[in-house]
Coordinates of C-alpha atoms in Angstrom, one line a residue:
M843 CA -83.0 15.3 -5.7
V844 CA -80.6 18.2 -5.2
R845 CA -79.9 17.3 -1.7
R846 CA -79.4 13.6 -2.7
L847 CA -76.8 14.7 -5.4
A848 CA -75.0 17.0 -2.9
L849 CA -74.7 14.2 -0.4
A850 CA -73.3 11.9 -3.1
A851 CA -70.8 14.6 -4.0
C852 CA -69.8 14.8 -0.3
A853 CA -69.2 11.1 -0.2
L854 CA -66.9 11.1 -3.3
A855 CA -65.1 14.1 -1.8
L856 CA -64.2 11.8 1.1
L857 CA -66.5 13.5 3.5
A858 CA -67.5 11.9 6.7
V859 CA -71.3 12.2 7.7
A860 CA -70.2 14.8 10.3
A861 CA -68.4 16.9 7.8
C862 CA -71.4 16.9 5.5
G863 CA -73.7 17.8 8.4
G864 CA -72.4 21.4 8.6
G865 CA -71.9 21.5 12.3
G866 CA -69.2 23.4 14.0
S867 CA -66.7 22.8 16.8
G868 CA -63.4 24.0 18.3
A869 CA -62.3 27.0 20.2
G870 CA -61.5 29.5 17.4
G871 CA -57.9 30.3 16.4
A872 CA -56.0 33.4 17.2
P873 CA -55.9 36.3 14.7
A874 CA -53.5 35.7 11.7
G875 CA -52.0 39.2 12.5
S876 CA -48.6 39.8 11.1
A877 CA -48.4 36.4 9.7
V878 CA -49.8 37.8 6.5
G879 CA -47.7 39.4 3.9
S880 CA -47.6 43.1 2.7
A881 CA -48.5 43.0 -0.9
Y882 CA -51.8 45.0 -0.6
P883 CA -54.2 45.9 -2.0
A884 CA -54.5 42.6 -3.7
T885 CA -57.1 41.9 -6.4
I886 CA -58.0 38.3 -7.2
D887 CA -60.0 37.2 -10.3
T888 CA -62.8 34.9 -9.4
M889 CA -65.9 33.3 -11.2
F890 CA -68.0 36.1 -9.6
G891 CA -65.6 38.9 -10.7
P892 CA -62.6 40.5 -9.1
V893 CA -62.2 40.6 -5.4
T894 CA -60.0 43.2 -3.9
V895 CA -58.4 42.9 -0.3
E896 CA -57.5 46.3 0.5
E897 CA -55.3 45.8 3.6
P898 CA -53.8 42.9 5.5
P899 CA -56.5 40.7 7.0
Q900 CA -56.5 39.8 10.7
R901 CA -59.1 37.1 10.9
I902 CA -59.3 34.6 8.1
V903 CA -61.8 31.9 7.6
A904 CA -60.9 29.0 5.2
L905 CA -64.0 27.3 3.8
G906 CA -62.8 25.9 0.6
W907 CA -61.5 22.3 0.1
S908 CA -57.9 22.5 1.3
D909 CA -57.8 26.3 1.7
A910 CA -56.8 25.9 5.4
E911 CA -53.7 23.8 4.8
T912 CA -52.8 26.1 1.8
A913 CA -52.9 29.1 4.3
L914 CA -51.0 27.2 6.8
T915 CA -48.4 26.3 4.2
L916 CA -48.0 30.1 3.8
G917 CA -47.6 30.6 7.5
V918 CA -51.1 31.9 8.1
Q919 CA -53.5 30.4 10.6
P920 CA -57.2 30.7 9.9
V921 CA -59.6 31.3 12.8
G922 CA -62.2 29.0 11.2
A923 CA -62.0 26.2 8.7
S924 CA -64.0 23.4 7.0
D925 CA -62.9 19.8 7.3
W926 CA -63.7 18.4 3.8
L927 CA -61.8 15.2 4.1
A928 CA -62.9 14.5 7.7
F929 CA -59.6 14.6 9.2
G930 CA -60.9 15.5 12.7
G931 CA -58.9 17.6 15.1
T932 CA -57.9 20.8 13.4
G933 CA -59.3 19.6 10.1
V934 CA -56.0 19.3 8.2
G935 CA -53.8 16.4 6.9
P936 CA -50.6 15.3 8.5
W937 CA -48.6 16.9 5.7
S938 CA -49.8 20.3 6.6
P939 CA -48.1 22.6 9.1
P940 CA -49.8 22.6 12.4
Y941 CA -51.9 25.1 14.1
T942 CA -50.8 26.7 17.3
T943 CA -54.4 27.6 18.3
P944 CA -57.2 25.3 16.9
P945 CA -59.6 26.9 14.6
T946 CA -63.4 26.6 14.9
I947 CA -64.4 23.8 12.6
L948 CA -67.3 24.7 10.3
G949 CA -69.5 22.9 7.9
T950 CA -68.7 22.0 4.3
T951 CA -71.6 21.9 1.8
Q952 CA -74.0 23.0 4.5
L953 CA -72.7 26.0 6.2
D954 CA -73.9 27.7 9.3
Y955 CA -73.5 31.3 8.1
E956 CA -74.2 32.7 11.5
A957 CA -71.2 30.6 12.9
V958 CA -69.0 32.1 10.2
A959 CA -70.2 35.5 10.9
A960 CA -69.5 35.0 14.7
L961 CA -65.9 34.6 14.0
R962 CA -65.7 38.2 12.7
P963 CA -63.7 37.5 9.6
D964 CA -62.1 40.1 7.4
L965 CA -61.4 37.6 4.7
I966 CA -63.1 34.3 3.6
L967 CA -61.2 31.8 1.4
D968 CA -63.5 29.6 -0.6
T969 CA -61.4 28.9 -3.6
R970 CA -62.2 25.2 -4.0
S971 CA -66.0 24.9 -3.6
S972 CA -69.2 24.3 -5.5
G973 CA -69.2 27.8 -7.1
D974 CA -72.8 28.3 -5.9
R975 CA -73.9 31.9 -6.3
Q976 CA -76.1 32.0 -3.2
R977 CA -73.2 30.7 -1.1
F978 CA -70.9 33.4 -2.5
D979 CA -73.4 36.2 -2.1
T980 CA -74.1 35.3 1.5
L981 CA -70.4 34.9 2.5
N982 CA -69.4 38.1 0.7
Q983 CA -71.9 40.0 2.9
I984 CA -69.9 38.7 5.8
A985 CA -66.5 39.6 4.5
P986 CA -64.6 39.8 1.2
T987 CA -64.8 36.3 -0.2
V988 CA -62.3 34.7 -2.7
S989 CA -64.5 32.1 -4.6
P990 CA -63.2 29.6 -7.3
P991 CA -61.5 31.0 -10.3
P992 CA -63.3 31.5 -13.6
G993 CA -63.6 29.0 -16.4
L994 CA -63.6 25.7 -14.4
A995 CA -64.6 22.5 -16.2
A996 CA -66.0 21.0 -12.9
S997 CA -67.3 22.0 -9.4
Y998 CA -64.5 21.8 -7.0
G999 CA -62.1 21.9 -9.9
T1000 CA -59.7 24.6 -8.8
T1001 CA -56.2 23.2 -9.5
W1002 CA -53.5 23.2 -6.9
R1003 CA -51.7 26.0 -8.8
Q1004 CA -54.8 28.2 -9.0
Q1005 CA -55.5 27.6 -5.4
M1006 CA -52.0 28.6 -4.2
T1007 CA -51.9 31.5 -6.5
M1008 CA -55.2 33.0 -5.3
V1009 CA -54.7 32.3 -1.6
S1010 CA -51.2 33.6 -1.6
A1011 CA -52.3 36.8 -3.4
A1012 CA -55.2 37.2 -0.9
L1013 CA -52.7 36.7 2.1
G1014 CA -50.3 39.3 0.6
K1015 CA -47.7 36.6 -0.2
P1016 CA -47.6 36.1 -3.9
D1017 CA -43.9 35.5 -4.0
E1018 CA -44.1 32.8 -1.6
G1019 CA -47.1 31.3 -3.5
A1020 CA -44.9 31.2 -6.6
R1021 CA -42.1 29.5 -4.7
Q1022 CA -44.4 26.9 -3.5
I1023 CA -45.8 26.2 -7.0
A1024 CA -42.2 26.0 -8.4
G1025 CA -41.2 23.5 -5.7
L1026 CA -44.2 21.2 -6.5
E1027 CA -43.5 21.5 -10.2
E1028 CA -39.9 20.4 -9.7
K1029 CA -41.1 17.5 -7.8
F1030 CA -43.4 16.5 -10.5
R1031 CA -40.5 16.8 -13.1
A1032 CA -38.3 14.6 -10.9
T1033 CA -41.1 12.1 -10.5
T1034 CA -41.9 11.8 -14.2
A1035 CA -38.3 11.6 -15.1
A1036 CA -37.9 8.6 -12.7
N1037 CA -41.0 6.9 -14.2
P1038 CA -40.8 7.4 -17.9
G1039 CA -43.2 4.4 -18.3
F1040 CA -46.2 6.5 -17.2
A1041 CA -46.1 8.6 -20.3
G1042 CA -49.1 8.2 -22.6
R1043 CA -50.5 5.2 -20.5
P1044 CA -54.2 5.6 -19.8
A1045 CA -55.3 5.4 -16.2
G1046 CA -58.8 5.1 -14.7
V1047 CA -59.5 6.7 -11.2
G1048 CA -62.6 5.8 -9.1
A1049 CA -63.9 5.4 -5.6
S1050 CA -66.3 3.1 -3.8
F1051 CA -68.6 4.5 -1.2
G1052 CA -71.6 3.1 0.5
G1053 CA -72.0 0.2 -2.0
Q1054 CA -71.8 2.7 -4.9
W1055 CA -69.1 3.5 -7.4
G1056 CA -67.9 6.7 -9.0
A1057 CA -65.3 7.5 -11.8
Y1058 CA -63.5 10.8 -11.6
V1059 CA -63.4 12.8 -14.9
P1060 CA -61.2 15.6 -16.3
G1061 CA -61.4 18.7 -14.1
D1062 CA -61.1 16.7 -10.9
S1063 CA -57.8 17.2 -8.8
R1064 CA -57.0 13.4 -8.9
V1065 CA -57.2 13.2 -12.7
D1066 CA -55.1 16.3 -12.9
V1067 CA -52.4 14.6 -10.8
M1068 CA -52.4 11.6 -13.0
N1069 CA -52.2 13.7 -16.2
E1070 CA -49.3 15.7 -14.8
L1071 CA -47.6 12.4 -14.1
G1072 CA -47.9 11.6 -17.8
F1073 CA -51.0 9.4 -17.8
T1074 CA -53.9 10.1 -19.9
T1075 CA -57.7 9.8 -19.2
P1076 CA -59.1 6.5 -20.8
P1077 CA -61.4 7.3 -23.7
Q1078 CA -64.3 5.6 -22.0
I1079 CA -64.0 7.9 -19.1
E1080 CA -63.8 10.8 -21.4
A1081 CA -67.0 9.7 -23.0
L1082 CA -68.6 9.7 -19.6
A1083 CA -67.6 13.3 -18.8
G1084 CA -70.2 14.6 -20.9
S1085 CA -72.9 13.3 -18.6
A1086 CA -71.2 14.8 -15.5
N1087 CA -73.1 18.0 -15.8
G1088 CA -70.2 20.1 -14.3
S1089 CA -69.5 17.5 -11.6
F1090 CA -66.0 16.1 -10.8
Y1091 CA -67.2 12.5 -11.1
V1092 CA -69.9 10.4 -12.7
P1093 CA -71.7 7.6 -10.8
L1094 CA -71.2 4.1 -12.1
S1095 CA -73.6 1.1 -11.6
G1096 CA -72.1 -2.1 -10.3
E1097 CA -72.1 -3.4 -14.1
Q1098 CA -70.2 -0.3 -15.2
V1099 CA -67.3 -0.6 -12.9
G1100 CA -65.4 -2.3 -15.6
L1101 CA -65.1 1.0 -17.3
L1102 CA -62.4 1.9 -14.8
S1103 CA -60.2 -0.8 -16.3
S1104 CA -57.2 0.5 -18.2
D1105 CA -53.4 0.2 -18.3
L1106 CA -53.6 1.3 -14.7
T1107 CA -56.7 1.5 -12.5
V1108 CA -56.6 3.5 -9.2
V1109 CA -59.4 3.2 -6.8
F1110 CA -60.0 3.8 -3.0
P1111 CA -62.6 3.2 -0.5
I1112 CA -64.7 6.0 1.2
N1113 CA -66.0 4.5 4.4
A1114 CA -65.9 1.2 2.8
S1115 CA -63.8 -1.9 2.7
A1116 CA -60.7 -2.1 0.6
D1117 CA -61.1 -5.9 0.6
A1118 CA -64.7 -5.5 -0.9
I1119 CA -63.0 -3.5 -3.7
R1120 CA -60.5 -6.2 -4.4
T1121 CA -63.1 -8.8 -4.5
D1122 CA -65.8 -6.9 -6.4
P1123 CA -67.2 -9.4 -8.9
V1124 CA -66.9 -7.1 -11.8
L1125 CA -63.7 -5.1 -10.9
S1126 CA -61.8 -8.2 -10.0
R1127 CA -62.3 -9.8 -13.3
T1128 CA -61.3 -6.8 -15.4
P1129 CA -58.1 -6.9 -17.5
A1130 CA -56.5 -4.4 -15.3
A1131 CA -57.0 -6.5 -12.1
Q1132 CA -56.1 -9.8 -13.9
A1133 CA -52.8 -8.2 -15.1
G1134 CA -52.0 -6.8 -11.6
H1135 CA -52.6 -3.2 -12.8
L1136 CA -55.2 -2.5 -10.1
V1137 CA -54.1 -0.3 -7.3
V1138 CA -56.3 0.1 -4.2
L1139 CA -55.3 3.0 -2.0
D1140 CA -56.3 1.3 1.1
D1141 CA -54.3 3.6 3.5
K1142 CA -56.4 6.6 4.3
T1143 CA -53.5 9.0 4.6
T1144 CA -52.4 8.1 1.1
S1145 CA -55.9 8.3 -0.4
D1146 CA -56.4 11.6 1.5
A1147 CA -53.3 13.1 0.1
F1148 CA -54.3 12.0 -3.4
S1149 CA -57.7 13.7 -2.9
S1150 CA -56.4 16.9 -1.2
G1151 CA -55.7 19.0 -4.3
S1152 CA -53.3 21.1 -2.4
V1153 CA -49.6 21.8 -2.8
P1154 CA -48.5 20.0 0.3
G1155 CA -51.1 17.2 -0.1
T1156 CA -50.2 16.5 -3.6
A1157 CA -46.6 16.5 -2.7
A1158 CA -47.3 13.8 -0.1
A1159 CA -49.4 11.8 -2.7
L1160 CA -46.3 11.7 -5.0
D1161 CA -44.3 10.2 -2.3
R1162 CA -47.0 7.7 -1.1
A1163 CA -49.0 6.7 -4.2
V1164 CA -46.5 6.8 -7.1
P1165 CA -44.4 3.9 -5.9
Q1166 CA -47.7 1.9 -5.9
F1167 CA -48.4 3.0 -9.5
A1168 CA -44.9 2.1 -10.6
G1169 CA -45.1 -1.2 -8.8
A1170 CA -48.4 -2.2 -10.5
L1171 CA -47.2 -1.3 -14.0
S1172 CA -43.9 -3.3 -13.6
R1173 CA -45.8 -6.6 -13.1

């Protein structure tokens, strides 16, 4: 049962089968070296207590969802990384700064800890992950591990602000992290100012995968983006959140898909057909679909950016998805 739930969570996180499998590939990147900052020692508060990075790390492994692209945005190249959104290649989205030396690609929910240890890391980033204690304890025996922050409402619920703050502190670049946060906050302000009609409008967010459906609940990064744009979470989705048991989504039966219908409904396919979403016998008859207020993010780059939860990915989502939201609401 636990494994089945983990695989479902993988799917809703936009994982490919290969990413969920936990295998590794790649040559292993060059040491981060002088790319890290100088603000050491650095202490980061995590759900398992404070973690102190005593001196500049030279070999960084980024295991948390979008930790690698966050490090790259700060000018630091991990030697190993997890490809949560199944990008392939170096495991990061097109909005991320590139690697000069490809990292070793590691597993996601099923880690090969020996492969992690073989990279000889002196810092492990795992800021957006399940928050599993055994995972943390095992990784922390390999190298100081920055796990998710305390007080999360859902697993994988680290916000883009928290992730950038934690990663930039661990990499000795807190000022650059603050600058990155301020830049995205300004982009949100400009976007909401240009779209005042978003304010107070309920928006349901969901995904279709393998013939199944799921609704994202408060605490998920996609819901966070919608809320920051001024949208609210529909009351029927709020009611479902109590059954999420700490997850970032709740499964929906085919008959329950109509619960996603709201002033705006945003859905995307995961290894599924966008046309099948549009023609779904329940969703296609909802008030949102009938009014033209259904947005299907059928471009993978857009849905990946929307799901990234990182500073650069979220910025890309604002550019790519918001015009679709505005267009649907103008109908």
